[in-house]
Amino acid sequence: MKVLVTGGAGYIGSITGELLLNEGHEVTVFDNLEYGHRDAIDPRARLIEGDLRQPESILGAMREVRPDAVMHFAAYALVGESMEKPERYFRNNLVGGVNLAEAMLACDVGRIVFSSTCATYGQPDTVPIREDTPQRPTNPYGESKLMFEKVLGWYRELHGMRATYLRYFNACGATERLGEDHTPESHLIPIVLQTALGQRAEVGIFGDDYDTPDGTCLRDYIHIVDLARAHLCALTSEATGPFNLGTGSGFSVKEVVETARAVTGRPIPARILPRRPGDPARLIAAADKARDVLKWTPSYTDLRAIVASAWAWHQRHPHGYGR
Ligand code: UFG
């Protein structure tokens, strides 16, 4: 298939692009390179530099490429920033998404796989979280993703657009070539590994008074190769609509730090800090729908293997991409 990958220079988009190419698909990356990395784009892919916020930019790319399907990763994804600058999130993630969907309609492109998030659920009353768990986002980032899910839901119903929304839990890990490099970095595993490398003095643990076994937050860490594989399953499946992507197991912040100490053999100093506003205590997926319908099974269920893959990449790229 010819696949247009928005945000294909980013963390999850670049790895999915690589996998698509390995499976024989043709990939065009559409990215403004604001946060993405040119070096993360597979040399076999074509890059169109453009911005979803400009309708003519994405329409021009869609007309030129005429893809069979779109994979839509491009978005702002910093929860904390979204609380300070919500307009950035609604403009980029929602308006940009609408521009993309309109360009698809104009060019008769009827298939989209959209990167959504467990942040659309907010603070769930029950875990594990199912696809029909009520979605009540607690920040504009999650809200912007939910709003675009709804736009696609209407386009599914009214235009017959085949839209799949993949709700990622905590993406992490790396491949041989591609890994996690955000500026600024806010995610736990890269921060822990930067501390192991001596680039940070310590890890701040945001709260140890949650209602969890060790008092720190539980998250469902899902390896990006597994996430990328789920996109390929979604692309070739007849099924549409929402799918949670997680392993179904939760690990605490303290367990992540401990695991990283074991994997790296470095001390990794850590200090308890106040809670980070908006953090739910537990985010763990019920991912049986993706297993049953998409025939997707995560291969990385061991936190140690996940952290080891990220550590290997961080050691090879101590300063990230191209620096
Ligand atoms: N954490 C720390 N110290 C840090 C960084 C994180 O204790 O320096 C804790 C957080 O409080 C949280 C856990 O580690 O309990 C994981 O935090 P991340 O920032 O790595 O990821 P989040 O769970 O906040 O992920 C959320 C959503 C995702 C979304 C992502 C956006 O759950 O769906 O933010 O980047 F994609």
Short mmCIF file of C-alpha atoms and ligand atoms in Angstrom, two decimals:
data_model
loop_
_atom_site.label_atom_id
_atom_site.label_comp_id
_atom_site.label_asym_id
_atom_site.label_seq_id
_atom_site.Cartn_x
_atom_site.Cartn_y
_atom_site.Cartn_z
CA MET A 1 0.00 0.00 0.00
CA LYS A 2 0.94 3.63 -0.39
CA VAL A 3 0.84 5.09 3.11
CA LEU A 4 1.08 8.75 4.09
CA VAL A 5 2.56 8.94 7.58
CA THR A 6 1.99 12.28 9.33
CA GLY A 7 4.51 12.83 12.11
CA GLY A 8 6.70 10.17 10.52
CA ALA A 9 9.85 11.83 11.87
CA GLY A 10 8.66 11.43 15.45
CA TYR A 11 9.20 8.65 17.96
CA ILE A 12 6.35 6.28 17.14
CA GLY A 13 5.79 7.46 13.55
CA SER A 14 9.40 6.84 12.50
CA ILE A 15 9.43 3.31 13.89
CA THR A 16 6.09 2.48 12.28
CA GLY A 17 7.39 3.91 8.99
CA GLU A 18 10.40 1.61 9.17
CA LEU A 19 8.18 -1.39 9.79
CA LEU A 20 5.84 -0.46 6.93
CA LEU A 21 8.83 -0.26 4.57
CA ASN A 22 10.15 -3.60 5.81
CA GLU A 23 6.77 -5.10 4.96
CA GLY A 24 6.97 -3.76 1.41
CA HIS A 25 4.71 -0.72 1.72
CA GLU A 26 5.54 2.64 0.16
CA VAL A 27 5.92 5.40 2.75
CA THR A 28 5.68 9.17 2.42
CA VAL A 29 6.36 11.08 5.62
CA PHE A 30 4.52 14.36 6.14
CA ASP A 31 6.19 16.27 8.96
CA ASN A 32 7.04 19.86 9.85
CA LEU A 33 10.19 18.72 11.71
CA GLU A 34 9.31 20.94 14.69
CA TYR A 35 9.86 18.05 17.09
CA GLY A 36 10.60 15.29 14.60
CA HIS A 37 14.10 14.32 13.53
CA ARG A 38 15.21 14.15 9.92
CA ASP A 39 17.66 11.42 10.94
CA ALA A 40 14.81 9.29 12.23
CA ILE A 41 13.23 9.01 8.77
CA ASP A 42 14.13 5.81 6.97
CA PRO A 43 16.16 6.60 3.82
CA ARG A 44 13.69 4.49 1.80
CA ALA A 45 10.85 6.89 2.70
CA ARG A 46 10.06 10.15 0.98
CA LEU A 47 9.72 13.29 3.12
CA ILE A 48 7.27 16.09 2.42
CA GLU A 49 7.86 18.96 4.81
CA GLY A 50 4.54 20.51 5.64
CA ASP A 51 2.24 21.61 8.41
CA LEU A 52 -1.23 20.25 9.11
CA ARG A 53 -2.35 23.62 10.37
CA GLN A 54 -2.15 24.91 6.82
CA PRO A 55 -4.95 23.23 4.83
CA GLU A 56 -3.27 23.80 1.46
CA SER A 57 -0.07 22.16 2.74
CA ILE A 58 -1.70 18.83 3.56
CA LEU A 59 -4.10 19.01 0.61
CA GLY A 60 -1.15 19.49 -1.75
CA ALA A 61 0.64 16.49 -0.26
CA MET A 62 -2.51 14.34 -0.41
CA ARG A 63 -3.07 15.25 -4.08
CA GLU A 64 0.52 14.46 -4.93
CA VAL A 65 0.77 11.16 -3.08
CA ARG A 66 -2.81 9.81 -3.45
CA PRO A 67 -2.19 7.30 -0.66
CA ASP A 68 -4.26 4.17 -0.01
CA ALA A 69 -4.19 4.96 3.69
CA VAL A 70 -3.07 7.58 6.19
CA MET A 71 -1.38 6.93 9.50
CA HIS A 72 -1.76 10.01 11.62
CA PHE A 73 0.86 10.50 14.35
CA ALA A 74 1.58 14.23 14.08
CA ALA A 75 0.53 15.99 17.29
CA TYR A 76 1.70 17.88 20.31
CA ALA A 77 1.90 15.45 23.21
CA LEU A 78 3.02 17.21 26.38
CA VAL A 79 0.36 16.95 29.04
CA GLY A 80 1.83 19.68 31.26
CA GLU A 81 2.26 22.13 28.39
CA SER A 82 -1.32 21.51 27.30
CA MET A 83 -2.53 22.82 30.67
CA GLU A 84 -0.62 26.06 30.08
CA LYS A 85 -1.17 26.53 26.36
CA PRO A 86 -4.38 24.66 25.49
CA GLU A 87 -4.82 26.65 22.27
CA ARG A 88 -1.68 25.04 20.83
CA TYR A 89 -3.25 21.61 21.37
CA PHE A 90 -6.64 22.41 19.91
CA ARG A 91 -5.06 24.17 16.93
CA ASN A 92 -2.54 21.45 16.10
CA ASN A 93 -4.22 18.25 17.24
CA LEU A 94 -7.82 19.11 16.45
CA VAL A 95 -7.77 21.73 13.66
CA GLY A 96 -4.74 20.05 12.07
CA GLY A 97 -6.62 16.74 12.22
CA VAL A 98 -9.70 18.25 10.61
CA ASN A 99 -7.53 19.68 7.80
CA LEU A 100 -6.06 16.22 7.28
CA ALA A 101 -9.47 14.53 7.20
CA GLU A 102 -10.79 17.12 4.73
CA ALA A 103 -7.81 16.57 2.46
CA MET A 104 -8.53 12.83 2.63
CA LEU A 105 -12.16 13.40 1.65
CA ALA A 106 -11.11 15.67 -1.21
CA CYS A 107 -8.81 12.96 -2.57
CA ASP A 108 -11.04 9.94 -1.86
CA VAL A 109 -8.66 8.49 0.70
CA GLY A 110 -10.90 6.34 2.86
CA ARG A 111 -8.60 4.70 5.43
CA ILE A 112 -6.97 6.26 8.48
CA VAL A 113 -5.21 4.83 11.52
CA PHE A 114 -5.06 7.51 14.19
CA SER A 115 -2.71 7.73 17.20
CA SER A 116 -4.96 8.26 20.16
CA THR A 117 -4.11 7.87 23.80
CA CYS A 118 -5.13 6.53 27.17
CA ALA A 119 -5.09 10.20 28.23
CA THR A 120 -8.59 10.35 26.67
CA TYR A 121 -9.85 8.32 29.67
CA GLY A 122 -8.65 10.78 32.34
CA GLN A 123 -8.92 9.35 35.87
CA PRO A 124 -10.79 6.09 35.27
CA ASP A 125 -13.06 4.77 38.03
CA THR A 126 -11.97 1.21 37.32
CA VAL A 127 -8.89 -0.51 35.92
CA PRO A 128 -8.08 -2.24 33.68
CA ILE A 129 -9.46 0.28 31.22
CA ARG A 130 -11.70 -1.04 28.47
CA GLU A 131 -12.52 0.72 25.21
CA ASP A 132 -16.00 1.47 26.57
CA THR A 133 -14.70 2.95 29.83
CA PRO A 134 -16.07 6.52 29.95
CA GLN A 135 -13.68 9.04 28.41
CA ARG A 136 -13.24 12.07 30.63
CA PRO A 137 -9.89 13.68 29.83
CA THR A 138 -8.26 15.75 32.56
CA ASN A 139 -6.10 17.89 30.27
CA PRO A 140 -6.37 19.61 26.86
CA TYR A 141 -3.95 17.11 25.32
CA GLY A 142 -6.29 14.19 26.05
CA GLU A 143 -9.31 16.31 25.14
CA SER A 144 -7.84 17.28 21.77
CA LYS A 145 -7.25 13.59 20.95
CA LEU A 146 -10.77 12.66 22.05
CA MET A 147 -12.26 15.47 19.97
CA PHE A 148 -10.51 14.20 16.88
CA GLU A 149 -11.67 10.65 17.61
CA LYS A 150 -15.19 12.08 17.57
CA VAL A 151 -14.63 13.92 14.30
CA LEU A 152 -13.46 10.65 12.77
CA GLY A 153 -16.45 8.86 14.30
CA TRP A 154 -18.80 11.18 12.43
CA TYR A 155 -16.80 10.82 9.22
CA ARG A 156 -17.03 7.05 9.62
CA GLU A 157 -20.77 7.29 9.91
CA LEU A 158 -21.46 9.99 7.34
CA HIS A 159 -18.68 9.55 4.79
CA GLY A 160 -17.88 5.87 5.26
CA MET A 161 -14.31 6.74 6.24
CA ARG A 162 -12.60 3.66 7.70
CA ALA A 163 -11.09 5.10 10.85
CA THR A 164 -9.25 3.16 13.53
CA TYR A 165 -8.15 4.88 16.73
CA LEU A 166 -5.33 3.25 18.59
CA ARG A 167 -5.25 4.36 22.22
CA TYR A 168 -1.65 3.97 23.31
CA PHE A 169 -0.73 3.49 26.91
CA ASN A 170 2.86 4.41 27.84
CA ALA A 171 5.00 4.06 24.72
CA CYS A 172 8.63 3.25 25.46
CA GLY A 173 11.69 1.32 24.29
CA ALA A 174 13.69 1.51 21.09
CA THR A 175 14.87 -0.39 18.05
CA GLU A 176 18.45 -0.74 16.90
CA ARG A 177 18.27 2.58 15.01
CA LEU A 178 15.32 4.49 16.44
CA GLY A 179 14.54 5.66 19.95
CA GLU A 180 12.99 8.26 22.19
CA ASP A 181 14.40 11.79 21.96
CA HIS A 182 12.05 14.58 23.03
CA THR A 183 13.08 18.16 23.76
CA PRO A 184 12.12 18.90 26.44
CA GLU A 185 12.03 15.35 27.80
CA SER A 186 9.22 14.68 30.25
CA HIS A 187 8.83 10.89 30.03
CA LEU A 188 9.94 8.67 32.85
CA ILE A 189 12.11 6.05 31.14
CA PRO A 190 14.32 8.45 29.12
CA ILE A 191 14.70 10.66 32.19
CA VAL A 192 15.79 7.67 34.28
CA LEU A 193 18.28 6.62 31.58
CA GLN A 194 19.65 10.15 31.17
CA THR A 195 20.30 10.02 34.93
CA ALA A 196 22.08 6.69 34.47
CA LEU A 197 24.25 8.38 31.82
CA GLY A 198 25.14 11.14 34.28
CA GLN A 199 23.29 13.81 32.28
CA ARG A 200 20.92 14.48 35.17
CA ALA A 201 21.78 14.47 38.85
CA GLU A 202 18.68 12.54 39.92
CA VAL A 203 15.20 11.36 39.02
CA GLY A 204 12.33 13.19 40.68
CA ILE A 205 9.56 10.75 41.61
CA PHE A 206 6.29 12.64 41.40
CA GLY A 207 4.47 11.52 44.54
CA ASP A 208 4.66 8.38 46.71
CA ASP A 209 1.32 8.79 48.45
CA TYR A 210 -0.96 7.34 45.77
CA ASP A 211 -3.33 4.49 46.51
CA THR A 212 -1.02 1.91 44.89
CA PRO A 213 1.14 -0.87 46.42
CA ASP A 214 4.29 1.29 46.78
CA GLY A 215 2.56 4.67 46.66
CA THR A 216 3.86 5.63 43.18
CA CYS A 217 1.79 5.70 39.98
CA LEU A 218 1.20 2.56 37.95
CA ARG A 219 1.51 2.67 34.18
CA ASP A 220 1.19 0.14 31.37
CA TYR A 221 4.49 0.36 29.47
CA ILE A 222 4.17 -0.77 25.88
CA HIS A 223 7.16 -1.24 23.61
CA ILE A 224 7.14 0.84 20.44
CA VAL A 225 7.87 -2.15 18.22
CA ASP A 226 4.65 -3.68 19.55
CA LEU A 227 2.85 -0.39 18.96
CA ALA A 228 4.22 -0.21 15.43
CA ARG A 229 3.12 -3.81 14.76
CA ALA A 230 -0.39 -2.95 15.94
CA HIS A 231 -0.57 -0.28 13.22
CA LEU A 232 0.17 -2.87 10.58
CA CYS A 233 -2.48 -5.18 12.02
CA ALA A 234 -4.95 -2.26 11.99
CA LEU A 235 -4.08 -1.33 8.43
CA THR A 236 -4.87 -4.76 7.07
CA SER A 237 -7.90 -5.41 9.28
CA GLU A 238 -11.48 -4.77 8.25
CA ALA A 239 -12.18 -3.60 11.80
CA THR A 240 -12.40 0.10 12.68
CA GLY A 241 -13.05 2.13 15.84
CA PRO A 242 -11.11 2.22 19.12
CA PHE A 243 -8.48 -0.22 20.37
CA ASN A 244 -6.42 0.00 23.53
CA LEU A 245 -2.76 -0.83 23.08
CA GLY A 246 -1.06 -1.94 26.27
CA THR A 247 0.23 -5.14 27.85
CA GLY A 248 -2.37 -5.26 30.63
CA SER A 249 0.30 -5.07 33.35
CA GLY A 250 1.09 -2.05 35.50
CA PHE A 251 4.51 -1.07 36.82
CA SER A 252 5.13 1.63 39.41
CA VAL A 253 7.53 4.54 39.05
CA LYS A 254 9.72 2.98 41.75
CA GLU A 255 9.73 -0.35 39.88
CA VAL A 256 10.87 1.42 36.72
CA VAL A 257 13.73 3.11 38.59
CA GLU A 258 14.72 -0.18 40.28
CA THR A 259 14.60 -2.05 36.97
CA ALA A 260 16.77 0.61 35.33
CA ARG A 261 19.30 0.31 38.16
CA ALA A 262 19.47 -3.44 37.55
CA VAL A 263 19.70 -3.11 33.75
CA THR A 264 22.30 -0.33 33.71
CA GLY A 265 24.27 -1.30 36.79
CA ARG A 266 24.34 2.40 37.71
CA PRO A 267 23.07 3.89 40.98
CA ILE A 268 20.42 6.31 39.50
CA PRO A 269 19.71 8.58 42.47
CA ALA A 270 16.02 9.33 42.99
CA ARG A 271 14.14 11.71 45.22
CA ILE A 272 10.47 11.94 46.08
CA LEU A 273 8.87 15.16 44.86
CA PRO A 274 5.29 16.40 45.15
CA ARG A 275 2.67 14.91 42.86
CA ARG A 276 2.55 16.16 39.26
CA PRO A 277 -0.85 17.77 38.68
CA GLY A 278 -3.23 15.69 36.60
CA ASP A 279 -1.46 12.32 37.02
CA PRO A 280 -3.93 9.44 37.46
CA ALA A 281 -2.79 6.79 39.99
CA ARG A 282 -3.32 3.80 37.67
CA LEU A 283 -3.50 3.58 33.89
CA ILE A 284 -3.60 -0.05 32.82
CA ALA A 285 -5.14 -1.37 29.62
CA ALA A 286 -7.57 -4.15 29.04
CA ALA A 287 -6.12 -4.94 25.62
CA ASP A 288 -8.06 -8.09 24.78
CA LYS A 289 -10.04 -6.34 22.02
CA ALA A 290 -6.83 -5.68 20.04
CA ARG A 291 -5.74 -9.27 20.67
CA ASP A 292 -9.07 -10.76 19.60
CA VAL A 293 -10.00 -8.51 16.69
CA LEU A 294 -6.67 -7.25 15.33
CA LYS A 295 -4.87 -10.50 16.22
CA TRP A 296 -2.19 -8.41 17.89
CA THR A 297 -0.14 -9.71 20.80
CA PRO A 298 2.55 -7.63 22.47
CA SER A 299 5.87 -9.42 22.45
CA TYR A 300 7.52 -7.28 25.17
CA THR A 301 5.81 -7.97 28.49
CA ASP A 302 8.93 -7.92 30.63
CA LEU A 303 9.82 -4.45 31.93
CA ARG A 304 13.48 -5.42 32.07
CA ALA A 305 13.59 -6.18 28.35
CA ILE A 306 11.79 -2.92 27.56
CA VAL A 307 14.19 -0.84 29.64
CA ALA A 308 17.18 -2.76 28.22
CA SER A 309 16.13 -1.88 24.67
CA ALA A 310 15.83 1.80 25.59
CA TRP A 311 19.18 1.67 27.44
CA ALA A 312 20.96 0.17 24.42
CA TRP A 313 19.70 3.05 22.27
CA HIS A 314 20.54 5.73 24.83
CA GLN A 315 24.08 4.38 25.11
CA ARG A 316 24.49 4.50 21.35
CA HIS A 317 22.85 7.95 21.13
CA PRO A 318 23.71 9.67 24.42
CA HIS A 319 22.64 13.02 23.00
CA GLY A 320 19.74 11.79 20.89
CA TYR A 321 19.48 12.32 17.14
CA GLY A 322 21.87 14.36 15.09
CA ARG A 323 23.53 16.15 17.97
N1 UFG B 1 7.23 10.48 36.38
C1 UFG B 1 8.04 10.75 37.47
N2 UFG B 1 9.15 11.53 37.23
C2 UFG B 1 9.48 12.02 36.02
C3 UFG B 1 8.64 11.71 34.91
C4 UFG B 1 7.52 10.94 35.15
O1 UFG B 1 7.78 10.35 38.58
O2 UFG B 1 10.50 12.72 35.89
C5 UFG B 1 6.05 9.64 36.60
C6 UFG B 1 4.76 10.33 36.25
O3 UFG B 1 4.28 11.06 37.34
C7 UFG B 1 3.89 9.13 35.88
C8 UFG B 1 4.86 8.12 35.29
O4 UFG B 1 6.14 8.53 35.75
O5 UFG B 1 3.33 8.59 37.04
C9 UFG B 1 4.88 8.10 33.79
O6 UFG B 1 4.99 9.45 33.33
P1 UFG B 1 5.27 9.86 31.81
O7 UFG B 1 5.39 11.34 31.77
O8 UFG B 1 6.40 9.03 31.29
O9 UFG B 1 3.96 9.38 31.04
P2 UFG B 1 2.41 9.65 31.41
O10 UFG B 1 1.89 8.48 32.14
O11 UFG B 1 2.22 10.99 31.97
O12 UFG B 1 1.81 9.59 29.95
C10 UFG B 1 0.84 10.48 29.55
C11 UFG B 1 -0.30 9.70 28.95
C12 UFG B 1 0.04 9.20 27.60
C13 UFG B 1 0.52 10.34 26.78
C14 UFG B 1 1.70 10.97 27.41
C15 UFG B 1 2.06 12.20 26.64
O13 UFG B 1 -0.67 8.64 29.78
O14 UFG B 1 -1.10 8.67 26.98
O15 UFG B 1 1.41 11.40 28.70
O16 UFG B 1 3.34 12.27 26.32
F1 UFG B 1 0.79 9.95 25.53
#
